[in-house]
């Protein structure tokens, strides 16, 4: 690995990229995970590499849904484990959610590596490893069908950072409430989920932890109202408009006709 | 590698991604190349995965510049070699350009692998391998400085598909005429180049071959006029506006106030 020069205009982005590349050497991340990360980088650039107000509203609604859940589960793939292992562990503790290893490119070795990585970062029981409690989701091909009967299979609310579209749609057909973290507001996952947080997981997960801490004392009817009043389609459209406006700004045009449009 | 289901909505994109992942197993592509590819995918999606009219104008100007050059060189990195090896060889033959291996993450092994890969796809002499003809470009760090004295070092026109910003800027300071193929109209390479083709290399390179065939018979003053009249800054702004408008369309809004704006 090469050194990252602190003066480089993209130093923070390069540091995150390095963490992913190192996780690939460890066997946690697969090559396809690097490509997915690159796609995320491009969309992150389009939102200015900051959590937008639009994303913050989605995070607040997600926190309310997680607090109201009976069996919340956090699905963890290779990229998420590489980028925010301790943050996901903290999130799971604060909202009583189980952590489940959930891989698009599945192997028992990767399941074990990711579970160990999460435990090294403070995680307790990690679901989704091995065959003992494995069930198959209907209508999905190959090993992407796998779910843990104690976890995703019986969950009512599932947080999926960086999930495949087929799986998200299958979870929806099973009646799950799905919260996605996906920088691409156009992905099938983003469109199929009940709540889509269009943000980088390295910012969204820590912010969700902070918001959960504040919201824990709120009464159920307030939380319920927050979830019910959230309109994912409208929220996604706001993210797209935000990116669209930013592109015009970067093109050197001030899009006055759009100003004020993102606060919804 | 898993099979790609032909019915998958992103089958073509997945096939290209697979070619890059296989090239990584061969040692041609480095992990960072996969991330760069993912970034490209996101921007390609924003232009609709088709060559825009804006990009076509840039390809035409590039073809004219290559035909007018005394010492044209095509710089080839790992991703370009993985995706369009025979197309780059054909391009080099039709405009009399040399092919030079030019790597951000350089090693002698990768230089050799890429040169062999190009030869396997019909390439003749491949520059940029080993130390015998190597010179160092000024003001760039580490191995990214390397250039071949018979190629990039003495070239007047250089085509760089997928180039690093530092290197592109260094080539400009050396007085080279730089043609970049870069899906990100905001990258430093895109902004520093004389002509930037905002398109996927899998479409842009074959189209450039076709255009070169048509243009070979054109008189020099017509070619010169095509190059002189090309305004890269304006062309990049058109690409950004195209992406911006597409995002709005995908958000469900018809941006009437922008219609007709891309033909510049």
Coordinates of C-alpha atoms in Angstrom, one line a residue:
Chain A
X1 CA 0.0 0.0 0.0
X2 CA 1.2 3.4 -0.9
X3 CA 1.3 6.3 1.5
X4 CA -1.5 8.9 1.2
X5 CA -0.1 12.4 1.0
X6 CA -2.1 14.6 3.5
X7 CA -2.2 17.5 1.0
X8 CA -3.9 15.4 -1.7
X9 CA -7.3 17.1 -2.5
X10 CA -9.0 13.7 -2.0
X11 CA -7.1 12.6 1.1
X12 CA -10.1 11.5 3.2
X13 CA -11.7 9.7 0.3
X14 CA -8.3 7.9 -0.3
X15 CA -8.1 6.9 3.3
X16 CA -11.5 5.2 3.2
X17 CA -10.6 3.6 -0.1
X18 CA -7.4 2.2 1.5
X19 CA -9.4 0.7 4.4
X20 CA -11.5 -1.2 1.8
X21 CA -8.5 -2.4 -0.2
X22 CA -6.9 -3.6 3.1
X23 CA -10.1 -5.5 4.0
X24 CA -9.9 -7.2 0.6
X25 CA -6.4 -8.4 1.4
X26 CA -7.9 -9.8 4.7
X27 CA -10.6 -11.6 2.7
X28 CA -13.4 -9.6 4.2
X29 CA -14.2 -7.6 1.0
X30 CA -14.5 -9.2 -2.5
X31 CA -13.3 -7.4 -5.7
X32 CA -17.0 -6.6 -6.5
X33 CA -17.1 -4.7 -3.2
X34 CA -14.4 -2.4 -4.5
X35 CA -16.4 -1.6 -7.6
X36 CA -19.5 -1.0 -5.5
X37 CA -17.4 1.3 -3.3
X38 CA -16.3 3.3 -6.3
X39 CA -19.9 3.8 -7.4
X40 CA -20.7 5.0 -3.9
X41 CA -17.7 7.5 -4.1
X42 CA -19.1 9.1 -7.2
X43 CA -22.6 9.6 -5.7
X44 CA -21.0 10.8 -2.5
X45 CA -19.2 13.4 -4.5
X46 CA -22.5 14.5 -6.0
X47 CA -24.0 15.2 -2.5
X48 CA -20.8 17.1 -1.5
X49 CA -19.5 14.3 0.8
X50 CA -21.7 15.6 3.6
X51 CA -24.9 14.3 5.1
X52 CA -27.7 16.3 3.5
X53 CA -30.8 17.6 5.4
X54 CA -32.7 15.1 3.2
X55 CA -30.6 12.2 4.5
X56 CA -30.9 13.4 8.0
X57 CA -34.7 13.2 7.9
X58 CA -34.3 9.6 6.6
X59 CA -31.9 8.8 9.5
X60 CA -34.4 10.2 12.0
X61 CA -37.3 8.1 10.6
X62 CA -35.0 5.0 10.6
X63 CA -34.0 5.6 14.2
X64 CA -37.8 5.7 15.2
X65 CA -38.5 2.5 13.2
X66 CA -35.6 0.7 14.9
X67 CA -36.8 1.8 18.4
X68 CA -40.3 0.6 17.6
X69 CA -39.2 -2.8 16.3
X70 CA -39.8 -6.1 18.1
X71 CA -37.0 -7.9 16.3
X72 CA -34.6 -5.5 14.6
X73 CA -31.7 -6.9 12.7
X74 CA -28.7 -5.1 11.2
X75 CA -27.4 -6.9 8.1
X76 CA -23.6 -6.6 7.7
X77 CA -21.8 -7.2 4.4
X78 CA -18.1 -7.0 3.7
X79 CA -17.9 -3.3 2.9
X80 CA -19.9 -2.4 5.9
X81 CA -17.7 -4.6 8.2
X82 CA -14.6 -3.0 6.7
X83 CA -15.7 0.6 7.0
X84 CA -17.8 0.9 10.2
X85 CA -17.3 -2.3 12.4
X86 CA -17.4 -0.6 15.8
X87 CA -20.1 1.8 14.8
X88 CA -22.4 -1.0 13.7
X89 CA -21.7 -2.8 17.0
X90 CA -22.6 0.3 19.0
X91 CA -25.7 0.8 16.9
X92 CA -26.8 -2.8 17.5
X93 CA -26.4 -2.3 21.3
X94 CA -28.3 1.0 21.5
X95 CA -31.4 -0.3 19.7
X96 CA -31.2 -3.9 20.8
X97 CA -30.7 -5.2 17.2
X98 CA -29.0 -8.4 16.3
X99 CA -26.0 -8.3 13.9
X100 CA -26.2 -10.8 11.0
X101 CA -23.5 -11.4 8.4
X102 CA -25.2 -11.2 5.0
X103 CA -23.1 -11.6 1.9
X104 CA -23.8 -11.4 -1.8
X105 CA -20.7 -13.4 -2.5
X106 CA -21.0 -15.9 0.3
X107 CA -18.4 -18.4 1.6
X108 CA -18.1 -19.9 5.0
X109 CA -14.6 -18.4 5.3
X110 CA -15.9 -14.9 4.7
X111 CA -18.7 -15.4 7.1
X112 CA -16.2 -16.4 9.8
X113 CA -13.8 -13.6 9.0
X114 CA -16.5 -10.9 9.2
X115 CA -18.0 -12.3 12.4
X116 CA -14.5 -12.3 14.0
X117 CA -13.9 -8.8 12.7
X118 CA -17.1 -7.6 14.4
X119 CA -16.2 -9.4 17.6
X120 CA -12.8 -7.8 17.6
X121 CA -14.7 -4.5 17.5
X122 CA -16.9 -5.3 20.5
X123 CA -19.6 -7.4 18.9
X124 CA -21.3 -10.1 21.0
X125 CA -23.4 -12.8 19.2
X126 CA -23.1 -12.6 15.4
X127 CA -25.7 -14.4 13.3
X128 CA -25.5 -15.6 9.8
X129 CA -22.4 -17.9 10.2
X130 CA -22.6 -21.5 9.1
X131 CA -25.5 -23.8 8.3
X132 CA -27.0 -24.6 11.7
X133 CA -29.5 -21.8 11.7
X134 CA -29.6 -21.1 8.0
X135 CA -32.9 -20.9 6.0
X136 CA -33.4 -20.0 2.4
X137 CA -35.4 -17.0 1.3
X138 CA -37.8 -17.7 -1.6
X139 CA -37.3 -16.5 -5.2
X140 CA -33.6 -15.5 -5.0
X141 CA -30.9 -17.3 -6.8
X142 CA -27.9 -19.2 -5.3
X143 CA -26.3 -18.4 -2.0
X144 CA -27.8 -14.9 -1.8
X145 CA -30.9 -16.7 -0.5
X146 CA -29.4 -17.5 2.9
X147 CA -30.7 -16.0 6.1
X148 CA -30.5 -16.8 9.8
X149 CA -33.7 -18.1 11.3
X150 CA -32.9 -16.2 14.5
X151 CA -32.2 -13.0 12.6
X152 CA -33.3 -11.7 9.2
X153 CA -35.8 -14.5 8.8
X154 CA -37.9 -13.6 11.8
X155 CA -37.0 -9.9 11.9
X156 CA -39.7 -7.2 11.6
X157 CA -37.3 -4.3 10.9
X158 CA -34.0 -4.8 9.0
X159 CA -31.3 -2.3 8.4
X160 CA -29.3 -3.1 5.2
X161 CA -26.3 -1.0 4.5
X162 CA -25.3 -1.5 0.9
X163 CA -27.6 -4.3 -0.2
X164 CA -28.3 -6.0 -3.5
X165 CA -31.6 -5.2 -5.3
X166 CA -32.8 -8.8 -5.6
X167 CA -32.5 -9.4 -1.9
X168 CA -34.1 -6.1 -0.9
X169 CA -37.1 -6.9 -3.1
X170 CA -37.3 -10.4 -1.6
X171 CA -37.3 -9.0 1.9
X172 CA -40.1 -6.6 1.0
X173 CA -42.2 -9.5 -0.4
X174 CA -41.7 -11.3 2.9
X175 CA -43.3 -8.3 4.6
X176 CA -40.2 -6.9 6.3
X177 CA -39.8 -3.2 7.0
X178 CA -36.5 -2.4 5.2
X179 CA -34.2 0.5 6.0
X180 CA -31.4 0.9 3.4
X181 CA -28.3 3.0 3.4
X182 CA -27.4 3.5 -0.3
X183 CA -25.6 6.4 -1.9
X184 CA -27.3 5.7 -5.2
X185 CA -30.9 7.0 -5.0
X186 CA -31.6 5.2 -8.3
X187 CA -30.7 1.7 -7.2
X188 CA -33.4 -1.0 -6.9
X189 CA -32.5 -1.3 -3.2
X190 CA -33.1 2.5 -2.8
X191 CA -36.4 2.3 -4.5
X192 CA -37.7 -0.9 -2.9
X193 CA -36.8 0.0 0.7
X194 CA -39.3 1.6 3.2
X195 CA -36.7 4.2 4.2
X196 CA -33.6 4.9 2.1
X197 CA -30.7 6.9 3.6
X198 CA -28.8 8.4 0.7
X199 CA -25.6 8.9 2.6
X200 CA -22.1 7.4 3.1
X201 CA -22.2 4.7 5.9
X202 CA -19.1 6.3 7.5
X203 CA -21.3 9.3 8.3
X204 CA -24.8 7.8 8.5
X205 CA -24.1 5.1 11.1
X206 CA -22.4 7.3 13.7
X207 CA -25.1 10.0 13.2
X208 CA -27.8 7.3 13.7
X209 CA -26.2 6.3 17.0
X210 CA -26.3 10.0 18.1
X211 CA -30.0 10.4 17.1
X212 CA -31.0 7.1 18.7
X213 CA -29.5 8.3 22.0
X214 CA -31.6 11.4 21.9
X215 CA -34.8 9.6 20.8
X216 CA -34.8 6.7 23.2
X217 CA -36.9 8.6 25.7
X218 CA -39.6 9.6 23.2
X219 CA -43.1 8.0 23.6
X220 CA -44.2 5.3 21.1
X221 CA -46.9 7.4 19.4
X222 CA -44.3 10.1 18.6
X223 CA -42.0 7.5 17.1
X224 CA -44.9 5.9 15.2
X225 CA -45.9 9.3 13.7
X226 CA -42.3 9.9 12.6
X227 CA -42.2 6.6 10.7
X228 CA -45.7 7.0 9.2
X229 CA -45.2 10.5 8.0
X230 CA -42.0 9.6 6.2
X231 CA -42.4 9.4 2.4
X232 CA -39.5 7.5 0.8
X233 CA -40.3 8.3 -2.8
X234 CA -40.4 12.0 -2.1
X235 CA -37.2 11.8 0.0
X236 CA -35.4 10.0 -2.9
X237 CA -36.6 12.6 -5.4
X238 CA -35.2 15.3 -3.1
X239 CA -31.8 13.6 -3.1
X240 CA -31.9 13.4 -6.9
X241 CA -32.7 17.1 -7.1
X242 CA -30.0 17.9 -4.7
X243 CA -27.4 16.0 -6.9
X244 CA -28.9 17.6 -10.0
X245 CA -28.5 21.1 -8.6
X246 CA -25.0 20.4 -7.4
X247 CA -23.9 19.3 -10.9
X248 CA -25.3 22.5 -12.4
X249 CA -23.4 24.5 -9.7
X250 CA -20.2 22.7 -10.6
X251 CA -20.9 23.4 -14.2
X252 CA -20.7 27.1 -13.2
X253 CA -24.4 27.9 -13.4
X254 CA -26.4 29.1 -10.4
X255 CA -29.7 27.3 -10.7
X256 CA -31.9 30.0 -9.1
X257 CA -35.0 28.3 -10.3
X258 CA -34.2 25.4 -8.0
X259 CA -33.1 27.2 -4.9
X260 CA -34.9 26.3 -1.7
X261 CA -36.1 23.1 -3.3
X262 CA -34.3 20.6 -1.1
X263 CA -35.9 21.4 2.2
X264 CA -39.0 19.8 0.9
Chain B
X1 CA -16.7 -16.0 -10.8
X2 CA -20.4 -16.3 -10.7
X3 CA -22.6 -16.6 -13.8
X4 CA -24.4 -13.5 -15.0
X5 CA -28.1 -14.1 -15.6
X6 CA -29.0 -12.6 -19.0
X7 CA -32.3 -11.3 -17.6
X8 CA -30.6 -9.2 -14.9
X9 CA -31.4 -5.5 -15.5
X10 CA -27.7 -4.6 -15.4
X11 CA -26.4 -7.6 -17.3
X12 CA -24.1 -5.6 -19.7
X13 CA -22.7 -3.5 -16.9
X14 CA -22.1 -6.7 -14.9
X15 CA -20.3 -8.3 -17.8
X16 CA -17.9 -5.4 -18.1
X17 CA -17.4 -5.5 -14.3
X18 CA -16.6 -9.2 -14.6
X19 CA -13.9 -8.5 -17.2
X20 CA -12.2 -6.1 -14.9
X21 CA -12.4 -8.5 -11.9
X22 CA -10.9 -11.3 -14.1
X23 CA -8.1 -8.9 -15.2
X24 CA -7.3 -8.3 -11.5
X25 CA -6.9 -12.1 -11.0
X26 CA -4.5 -12.0 -14.0
X27 CA -2.5 -9.2 -12.4
X28 CA -3.3 -6.6 -15.0
X29 CA -5.7 -4.6 -12.9
X30 CA -5.0 -3.5 -9.3
X31 CA -7.6 -3.2 -6.6
X32 CA -7.6 0.6 -7.0
X33 CA -8.6 0.0 -10.6
X34 CA -11.8 -1.7 -9.5
X35 CA -12.7 1.3 -7.4
X36 CA -12.0 3.7 -10.3
X37 CA -14.2 1.4 -12.5
X38 CA -17.1 1.7 -10.0
X39 CA -16.8 5.5 -10.1
X40 CA -17.0 5.4 -13.8
X41 CA -20.1 3.2 -13.7
X42 CA -21.9 5.8 -11.6
X43 CA -21.2 8.6 -14.1
X44 CA -22.0 6.3 -17.0
X45 CA -25.4 5.7 -15.5
X46 CA -25.9 9.4 -15.3
X47 CA -25.3 9.8 -19.0
X48 CA -27.7 6.9 -19.7
X49 CA -24.9 4.4 -20.6
X50 CA -24.9 5.8 -24.2
X51 CA -22.5 8.1 -26.1
X52 CA -24.0 11.6 -25.9
X53 CA -23.9 14.1 -28.7
X54 CA -21.6 16.1 -26.5
X55 CA -19.2 13.2 -26.3
X56 CA -19.4 12.5 -30.0
X57 CA -18.2 16.1 -30.7
X58 CA -15.2 15.6 -28.4
X59 CA -14.4 12.2 -30.2
X60 CA -14.5 14.0 -33.6
X61 CA -12.1 16.7 -32.4
X62 CA -9.9 14.0 -30.9
X63 CA -9.8 12.1 -34.1
X64 CA -8.7 15.3 -36.0
X65 CA -6.0 16.0 -33.4
X66 CA -4.6 12.4 -33.7
X67 CA -4.6 12.7 -37.5
X68 CA -2.7 15.9 -37.4
X69 CA -0.1 14.7 -34.8
X70 CA 3.5 14.1 -35.7
X71 CA 4.1 11.7 -32.8
X72 CA 0.8 10.5 -31.4
X73 CA 0.9 8.1 -28.4
X74 CA -1.9 6.1 -26.7
X75 CA -1.3 5.6 -23.0
X76 CA -2.6 2.3 -21.8
X77 CA -3.3 1.6 -18.1
X78 CA -4.6 -1.7 -16.5
X79 CA -8.3 -0.9 -16.9
X80 CA -8.0 0.2 -20.5
X81 CA -6.0 -3.0 -21.3
X82 CA -8.6 -5.1 -19.6
X83 CA -11.6 -3.5 -21.3
X84 CA -10.5 -2.6 -24.9
X85 CA -7.2 -4.3 -25.8
X86 CA -8.0 -5.1 -29.5
X87 CA -9.8 -1.7 -29.9
X88 CA -6.8 0.2 -28.7
X89 CA -4.5 -1.8 -31.0
X90 CA -6.8 -1.0 -33.9
X91 CA -6.9 2.7 -33.0
X92 CA -3.1 2.8 -32.8
X93 CA -2.8 1.3 -36.3
X94 CA -5.3 3.5 -37.9
X95 CA -3.7 6.8 -36.7
X96 CA -0.1 5.6 -36.5
X97 CA 0.1 6.1 -32.8
X98 CA 2.4 4.2 -30.5
X99 CA 1.0 2.2 -27.6
X100 CA 2.7 2.9 -24.2
X101 CA 2.0 1.1 -20.9
X102 CA 1.5 3.8 -18.4
X103 CA 0.6 2.8 -14.8
X104 CA -0.3 4.7 -11.7
X105 CA 0.6 1.6 -9.6
X106 CA 3.7 0.5 -11.5
X107 CA 5.6 -2.7 -11.3
X108 CA 7.8 -4.4 -14.0
X109 CA 5.5 -7.5 -13.7
X110 CA 2.4 -5.4 -14.5
X111 CA 4.2 -3.6 -17.4
X112 CA 5.1 -7.0 -18.9
X113 CA 1.6 -8.5 -18.4
X114 CA -0.1 -5.6 -20.0
X115 CA 2.3 -5.5 -22.9
X116 CA 1.8 -9.3 -23.5
X117 CA -2.0 -8.8 -23.2
X118 CA -1.9 -6.1 -25.9
X119 CA 0.4 -8.2 -28.2
X120 CA -2.0 -11.1 -27.8
X121 CA -4.7 -8.8 -29.1
X122 CA -2.7 -7.9 -32.2
X123 CA -0.4 -5.2 -30.9
X124 CA 3.1 -4.7 -32.3
X125 CA 5.8 -2.8 -30.5
X126 CA 4.6 -1.8 -27.0
X127 CA 6.5 1.0 -25.2
X128 CA 6.8 1.7 -21.5
X129 CA 8.2 -1.6 -20.4
X130 CA 11.4 -1.8 -18.4
X131 CA 14.1 0.7 -17.7
X132 CA 16.1 0.8 -21.0
X133 CA 14.1 3.7 -22.5
X134 CA 12.6 5.1 -19.3
X135 CA 12.8 8.8 -18.4
X136 CA 11.3 10.6 -15.4
X137 CA 8.7 13.4 -15.8
X138 CA 9.3 16.4 -13.6
X139 CA 7.2 17.3 -10.6
X140 CA 5.4 14.0 -10.0
X141 CA 5.9 11.7 -7.1
X142 CA 7.3 8.2 -7.2
X143 CA 6.9 5.7 -10.1
X144 CA 4.1 7.7 -11.7
X145 CA 6.8 9.9 -13.2
X146 CA 8.0 7.2 -15.6
X147 CA 7.7 7.7 -19.3
X148 CA 9.2 6.2 -22.4
X149 CA 11.7 8.4 -24.3
X150 CA 10.4 7.0 -27.6
X151 CA 6.7 7.5 -26.6
X152 CA 5.0 9.9 -24.2
X153 CA 8.2 11.8 -23.6
X154 CA 8.6 13.0 -27.2
X155 CA 4.9 12.8 -28.2
X156 CA 3.0 15.9 -29.3
X157 CA -0.5 14.4 -28.9
X158 CA -1.3 11.9 -26.2
X159 CA -4.5 10.0 -25.7
X160 CA -5.0 9.1 -22.0
X161 CA -7.9 6.9 -21.2
X162 CA -8.5 6.9 -17.4
X163 CA -5.6 9.0 -16.3
X164 CA -4.5 10.3 -12.9
X165 CA -4.9 14.1 -12.4
X166 CA -1.3 14.7 -11.3
X167 CA 0.1 13.1 -14.4
X168 CA -2.3 14.9 -16.8
X169 CA -1.3 18.2 -15.3
X170 CA 2.4 17.3 -15.6
X171 CA 1.9 16.4 -19.3
X172 CA 0.2 19.7 -19.9
X173 CA 3.1 21.6 -18.3
X174 CA 5.4 19.8 -20.7
X175 CA 3.4 21.3 -23.5
X176 CA 1.7 18.1 -24.7
X177 CA -1.7 18.2 -26.3
X178 CA -3.7 15.8 -24.1
X179 CA -6.9 13.9 -25.1
X180 CA -8.6 12.3 -22.0
X181 CA -11.4 9.7 -21.9
X182 CA -13.0 10.2 -18.5
X183 CA -16.6 9.6 -17.4
X184 CA -16.2 12.1 -14.6
X185 CA -16.4 15.6 -16.1
X186 CA -15.3 17.0 -12.7
X187 CA -12.0 15.1 -12.4
X188 CA -8.7 17.0 -12.6
X189 CA -7.8 15.1 -15.7
X190 CA -11.1 16.1 -17.3
X191 CA -10.4 19.7 -16.5
X192 CA -6.7 19.7 -17.4
X193 CA -7.0 18.0 -20.8
X194 CA -7.3 19.8 -24.1
X195 CA -10.1 17.5 -25.2
X196 CA -12.1 15.4 -22.7
X197 CA -14.3 12.7 -23.9
X198 CA -16.9 12.1 -21.2
X199 CA -17.8 8.5 -22.3
X200 CA -17.2 4.9 -21.4
X201 CA -14.0 3.6 -23.2
X202 CA -15.9 0.5 -24.3
X203 CA -18.0 2.8 -26.5
X204 CA -15.7 5.7 -27.1
X205 CA -12.7 3.8 -28.5
X206 CA -14.6 1.8 -31.2
X207 CA -16.5 4.9 -32.2
X208 CA -13.2 6.8 -32.5
X209 CA -11.9 4.1 -34.8
X210 CA -15.0 4.5 -37.1
X211 CA -14.7 8.3 -37.1
X212 CA -11.0 8.1 -37.9
X213 CA -11.7 5.9 -40.9
X214 CA -14.1 8.5 -42.3
X215 CA -11.8 11.4 -41.5
X216 CA -8.6 10.1 -42.9
X217 CA -9.2 11.6 -46.3
X218 CA -10.0 15.1 -45.0
X219 CA -7.6 17.9 -45.8
X220 CA -5.3 19.3 -43.0
X221 CA -7.0 22.7 -42.8
X222 CA -10.4 21.1 -42.1
X223 CA -8.8 18.9 -39.4
X224 CA -7.0 22.0 -37.9
X225 CA -10.3 23.9 -37.8
X226 CA -12.1 21.1 -36.0
X227 CA -9.4 21.0 -33.3
X228 CA -9.2 24.8 -33.0
X229 CA -12.9 25.3 -32.7
X230 CA -13.3 22.7 -29.9
X231 CA -14.0 24.4 -26.6
X232 CA -13.3 21.8 -23.8
X233 CA -14.6 23.9 -21.0
X234 CA -17.9 24.4 -22.7
X235 CA -18.1 20.8 -23.7
X236 CA -17.6 19.6 -20.1
X237 CA -20.3 22.0 -18.9
X238 CA -22.6 20.5 -21.5
X239 CA -21.9 17.0 -20.1
X240 CA -22.6 18.2 -16.5
X241 CA -25.9 19.8 -17.7
X242 CA -26.8 16.6 -19.4
X243 CA -26.3 14.6 -16.2
X244 CA -28.1 17.2 -14.2
X245 CA -31.1 17.1 -16.4
X246 CA -31.1 13.3 -16.4
X247 CA -31.2 13.2 -12.6
X248 CA -34.2 15.5 -12.6
X249 CA -35.9 13.3 -15.2
X250 CA -35.3 10.3 -13.1
X251 CA -36.6 12.2 -10.1
X252 CA -39.9 12.4 -12.0
X253 CA -39.6 16.0 -13.1
X254 CA -39.5 17.2 -16.7
X255 CA -37.0 20.0 -16.7
X256 CA -38.5 22.1 -19.4
X257 CA -36.3 25.1 -18.6
X258 CA -33.3 23.0 -19.6
X259 CA -34.6 21.3 -22.7
X260 CA -32.6 21.8 -25.9
X261 CA -29.6 22.9 -23.8
X262 CA -27.3 20.0 -24.6
X263 CA -26.8 20.6 -28.3
X264 CA -24.8 23.7 -27.3

